[in-house]
PDB file of C-alpha atoms in Angstrom:
ATOM      1  CA  UNK A   1      59.831  67.642  31.193  1.00  0.00           C
ATOM      2  CA  UNK A   2      59.772  70.789  33.149  1.00  0.00           C
ATOM      3  CA  UNK A   3      58.795  68.717  36.158  1.00  0.00           C
ATOM      4  CA  UNK A   4      62.042  66.772  35.811  1.00  0.00           C
ATOM      5  CA  UNK A   5      64.165  69.919  35.820  1.00  0.00           C
ATOM      6  CA  UNK A   6      62.783  71.417  39.020  1.00  0.00           C
ATOM      7  CA  UNK A   7      63.967  68.557  41.180  1.00  0.00           C
ATOM      8  CA  UNK A   8      67.377  68.754  39.540  1.00  0.00           C
ATOM      9  CA  UNK A   9      67.628  72.512  40.282  1.00  0.00           C
ATOM     10  CA  UNK A  10      66.483  71.946  43.825  1.00  0.00           C
ATOM     11  CA  UNK A  11      68.900  69.090  44.172  1.00  0.00           C
ATOM     12  CA  UNK A  12      71.738  71.270  42.836  1.00  0.00           C
ATOM     13  CA  UNK A  13      70.816  74.077  45.291  1.00  0.00           C
ATOM     14  CA  UNK A  14      70.794  71.599  48.185  1.00  0.00           C
ATOM     15  CA  UNK A  15      74.162  70.257  47.041  1.00  0.00           C
ATOM     16  CA  UNK A  16      75.675  73.783  46.952  1.00  0.00           C
ATOM     17  CA  UNK A  17      74.161  74.597  50.346  1.00  0.00           C
ATOM     18  CA  UNK A  18      75.521  71.359  51.777  1.00  0.00           C
ATOM     19  CA  UNK A  19      78.966  72.057  50.324  1.00  0.00           C
ATOM     20  CA  UNK A  20      78.952  75.544  51.844  1.00  0.00           C
ATOM     21  CA  UNK A  21      77.775  74.139  55.175  1.00  0.00           C
ATOM     22  CA  UNK A  22      80.544  71.518  55.057  1.00  0.00           C
ATOM     23  CA  UNK A  23      83.135  74.188  54.257  1.00  0.00           C
ATOM     24  CA  UNK A  24      81.859  76.362  57.143  1.00  0.00           C
ATOM     25  CA  UNK A  25      82.003  73.412  59.529  1.00  0.00           C
ATOM     26  CA  UNK A  26      85.577  72.600  58.457  1.00  0.00           C
ATOM     27  CA  UNK A  27      86.506  76.225  59.020  1.00  0.00           C
ATOM     28  CA  UNK A  28      84.934  76.177  62.502  1.00  0.00           C
ATOM     29  CA  UNK A  29      86.744  72.948  63.300  1.00  0.00           C
ATOM     30  CA  UNK A  30      90.080  74.417  62.273  1.00  0.00           C
ATOM     31  CA  UNK A  31      89.402  77.563  64.312  1.00  0.00           C
ATOM     32  CA  UNK A  32      88.529  75.456  67.351  1.00  0.00           C
ATOM     33  CA  UNK A  33      91.756  73.465  66.974  1.00  0.00           C
ATOM     34  CA  UNK A  34      93.737  76.726  66.829  1.00  0.00           C
ATOM     35  CA  UNK A  35      91.901  78.020  69.895  1.00  0.00           C
ATOM     36  CA  UNK A  36      92.691  74.826  71.809  1.00  0.00           C
ATOM     37  CA  UNK A  37      96.368  75.063  70.792  1.00  0.00           C
ATOM     38  CA  UNK A  38      96.520  78.685  71.972  1.00  0.00           C
ATOM     39  CA  UNK A  39      94.891  77.800  75.290  1.00  0.00           C
ATOM     40  CA  UNK A  40      97.433  75.004  75.750  1.00  0.00           C
ATOM     41  CA  UNK A  41     100.314  77.387  74.951  1.00  0.00           C
ATOM     42  CA  UNK A  42      98.968  80.045  77.327  1.00  0.00           C
ATOM     43  CA  UNK A  43      98.536  77.454  80.079  1.00  0.00           C
ATOM     44  CA  UNK A  44     102.076  76.203  79.571  1.00  0.00           C
ATOM     45  CA  UNK A  45     103.523  79.732  79.627  1.00  0.00           C
ATOM     46  CA  UNK A  46     101.448  80.687  82.648  1.00  0.00           C
ATOM     47  CA  UNK A  47     102.718  77.624  84.520  1.00  0.00           C
ATOM     48  CA  UNK A  48     106.320  78.464  83.607  1.00  0.00           C
ATOM     49  CA  UNK A  49     105.904  82.079  84.739  1.00  0.00           C
ATOM     50  CA  UNK A  50     104.264  81.043  88.035  1.00  0.00           C
ATOM     51  CA  UNK A  51     107.022  78.480  88.653  1.00  0.00           C
ATOM     52  CA  UNK A  52     109.709  81.075  87.939  1.00  0.00           C
ATOM     53  CA  UNK A  53     108.048  83.617  90.244  1.00  0.00           C
ATOM     54  CA  UNK A  54     107.616  81.093  93.020  1.00  0.00           C
ATOM     55  CA  UNK A  55     111.244  79.995  92.658  1.00  0.00           C
ATOM     56  CA  UNK A  56     112.404  83.611  92.644  1.00  0.00           C
ATOM     57  CA  UNK A  57     110.307  84.550  95.673  1.00  0.00           C
ATOM     58  CA  UNK A  58     111.364  81.534  97.694  1.00  0.00           C
ATOM     59  CA  UNK A  59     114.991  82.122  96.800  1.00  0.00           C
ATOM     60  CA  UNK A  60     114.826  85.725  98.002  1.00  0.00           C
ATOM     61  CA  UNK A  61     112.761  85.073 101.109  1.00  0.00           C
ATOM     62  CA  UNK A  62     115.563  85.230 103.696  1.00  0.00           C
ATOM     63  CA  UNK A  63     114.323  87.695 106.264  1.00  0.00           C
ATOM     64  CA  UNK A  64     116.622  88.449 109.155  1.00  0.00           C
ATOM     65  CA  UNK A  65     115.146  87.934 112.579  1.00  0.00           C
ATOM     66  CA  UNK A  66     115.494  90.202 115.583  1.00  0.00           C
ATOM     67  CA  UNK A  67     115.297  87.103 117.788  1.00  0.00           C
ATOM     68  CA  UNK A  68     118.481  85.667 116.250  1.00  0.00           C
ATOM     69  CA  UNK A  69     120.273  89.003 116.439  1.00  0.00           C
ATOM     70  CA  UNK A  70     120.655  89.256 112.681  1.00  0.00           C
ATOM     71  CA  UNK A  71     119.536  92.895 112.793  1.00  0.00           C
ATOM     72  CA  UNK A  72     122.751  93.666 114.651  1.00  0.00           C
ATOM     73  CA  UNK A  73     124.353  93.472 111.187  1.00  0.00           C
ATOM     74  CA  UNK A  74     122.237  96.423 109.963  1.00  0.00           C
ATOM     75  CA  UNK A  75     123.653  99.957 109.793  1.00  0.00           C
ATOM     76  CA  UNK A  76     122.851 103.334 108.358  1.00  0.00           C
ATOM     77  CA  UNK A  77     125.205 104.717 105.725  1.00  0.00           C
ATOM     78  CA  UNK A  78     126.836 107.070 108.261  1.00  0.00           C
ATOM     79  CA  UNK A  79     126.892 104.402 110.960  1.00  0.00           C
ATOM     80  CA  UNK A  80     128.730 101.970 108.693  1.00  0.00           C
ATOM     81  CA  UNK A  81     131.131 104.670 107.536  1.00  0.00           C
ATOM     82  CA  UNK A  82     131.943 105.533 111.153  1.00  0.00           C
ATOM     83  CA  UNK A  83     132.239 101.839 112.098  1.00  0.00           C
ATOM     84  CA  UNK A  84     134.737 101.202 109.317  1.00  0.00           C
ATOM     85  CA  UNK A  85     136.760 104.358 109.891  1.00  0.00           C
ATOM     86  CA  UNK A  86     135.615 106.292 106.839  1.00  0.00           C
ATOM     87  CA  UNK A  87     135.275 109.963 107.673  1.00  0.00           C
ATOM     88  CA  UNK A  88     134.047 113.005 105.829  1.00  0.00           C
ATOM     89  CA  UNK A  89     131.108 111.394 103.998  1.00  0.00           C
ATOM     90  CA  UNK A  90     128.915 114.190 102.638  1.00  0.00           C
ATOM     91  CA  UNK A  91     125.128 114.181 102.703  1.00  0.00           C
ATOM     92  CA  UNK A  92     125.087 113.961  98.903  1.00  0.00           C
ATOM     93  CA  UNK A  93     127.477 111.006  99.048  1.00  0.00           C
ATOM     94  CA  UNK A  94     125.294 109.298 101.661  1.00  0.00           C
ATOM     95  CA  UNK A  95     122.216 109.693  99.463  1.00  0.00           C
ATOM     96  CA  UNK A  96     124.056 108.189  96.473  1.00  0.00           C
ATOM     97  CA  UNK A  97     125.341 105.270  98.569  1.00  0.00           C
ATOM     98  CA  UNK A  98     121.858 104.761 100.036  1.00  0.00           C
ATOM     99  CA  UNK A  99     120.303 104.502  96.582  1.00  0.00           C
ATOM    100  CA  UNK A 100     122.926 101.985  95.547  1.00  0.00           C
ATOM    101  CA  UNK A 101     122.417  99.988  98.756  1.00  0.00           C
ATOM    102  CA  UNK A 102     118.630 100.011  98.287  1.00  0.00           C
ATOM    103  CA  UNK A 103     118.927  98.819  94.693  1.00  0.00           C
ATOM    104  CA  UNK A 104     121.371  96.047  95.585  1.00  0.00           C
ATOM    105  CA  UNK A 105     119.245  94.952  98.552  1.00  0.00           C
ATOM    106  CA  UNK A 106     116.130  94.761  96.350  1.00  0.00           C
ATOM    107  CA  UNK A 107     117.957  92.830  93.638  1.00  0.00           C
ATOM    108  CA  UNK A 108     119.166  90.270  96.174  1.00  0.00           C
ATOM    109  CA  UNK A 109     116.015  90.149  98.249  1.00  0.00           C
ATOM    110  CA  UNK A 110     117.738  91.423 101.389  1.00  0.00           C
ATOM    111  CA  UNK A 111     115.520  93.249 103.846  1.00  0.00           C
ATOM    112  CA  UNK A 112     116.139  96.949 104.543  1.00  0.00           C
ATOM    113  CA  UNK A 113     115.012  98.559 107.808  1.00  0.00           C
ATOM    114  CA  UNK A 114     114.448 102.009 109.259  1.00  0.00           C
ATOM    115  CA  UNK A 115     116.042 103.364 112.383  1.00  0.00           C
ATOM    116  CA  UNK A 116     115.383 106.502 114.370  1.00  0.00           C
ATOM    117  CA  UNK A 117     117.906 109.275 113.867  1.00  0.00           C
ATOM    118  CA  UNK A 118     118.150 112.382 116.046  1.00  0.00           C
ATOM    119  CA  UNK A 119     118.763 114.724 113.108  1.00  0.00           C
ATOM    120  CA  UNK A 120     116.877 113.157 110.215  1.00  0.00           C
ATOM    121  CA  UNK A 121     114.012 111.440 112.051  1.00  0.00           C
ATOM    122  CA  UNK A 122     114.339 108.073 110.371  1.00  0.00           C
ATOM    123  CA  UNK A 123     117.101 106.688 108.163  1.00  0.00           C
ATOM    124  CA  UNK A 124     117.333 103.483 106.159  1.00  0.00           C
ATOM    125  CA  UNK A 125     119.591 100.724 107.428  1.00  0.00           C
ATOM    126  CA  UNK A 126     121.181  98.055 105.282  1.00  0.00           C
ATOM    127  CA  UNK A 127     122.848  94.743 105.905  1.00  0.00           C
ATOM    128  CA  UNK A 128     126.576  94.897 106.592  1.00  0.00           C
ATOM    129  CA  UNK A 129     127.389  92.793 103.505  1.00  0.00           C
ATOM    130  CA  UNK A 130     125.406  95.074 101.204  1.00  0.00           C
ATOM    131  CA  UNK A 131     127.086  98.168 102.628  1.00  0.00           C
ATOM    132  CA  UNK A 132     130.527  96.597 102.338  1.00  0.00           C
ATOM    133  CA  UNK A 133     129.941  95.843  98.685  1.00  0.00           C
ATOM    134  CA  UNK A 134     128.580  99.318  97.931  1.00  0.00           C
ATOM    135  CA  UNK A 135     131.466 101.059  99.714  1.00  0.00           C
ATOM    136  CA  UNK A 136     134.011  98.845  97.905  1.00  0.00           C
ATOM    137  CA  UNK A 137     132.324  99.506  94.592  1.00  0.00           C
ATOM    138  CA  UNK A 138     132.679 103.251  95.189  1.00  0.00           C
ATOM    139  CA  UNK A 139     136.268 102.933  96.304  1.00  0.00           C
ATOM    140  CA  UNK A 140     135.558 103.959  99.890  1.00  0.00           C
TER     141      UNK A 140
END
């Protein structure tokens, strides 16, 4: 009779091992499904981000051309103030206006340039429309 019990114990051990193996395989399968779902979500988000960046870059890609004379619409802060009859602009005021013009230009994707200046070496120049908006915003 003891011979009959050994196979039953071995069979029970195999059954437990098979159950554990099956449970482990189900766990691995569920983990793999979650991994695939995460990869799909990451791919979707990555595509959306790339599309948004491409759209944003192409929307802001207008670069004025010297050949078309578009740079004739670029002025320094003091040059624009003089052109529009605004006098008495301080250096501190020019710096503040320049920072605002730079920020607005960057937000809108408008190119800024540098120009030689006899006193300061080089100064930033901004598109006429940007300067007009900055000066109006400051009540100048």
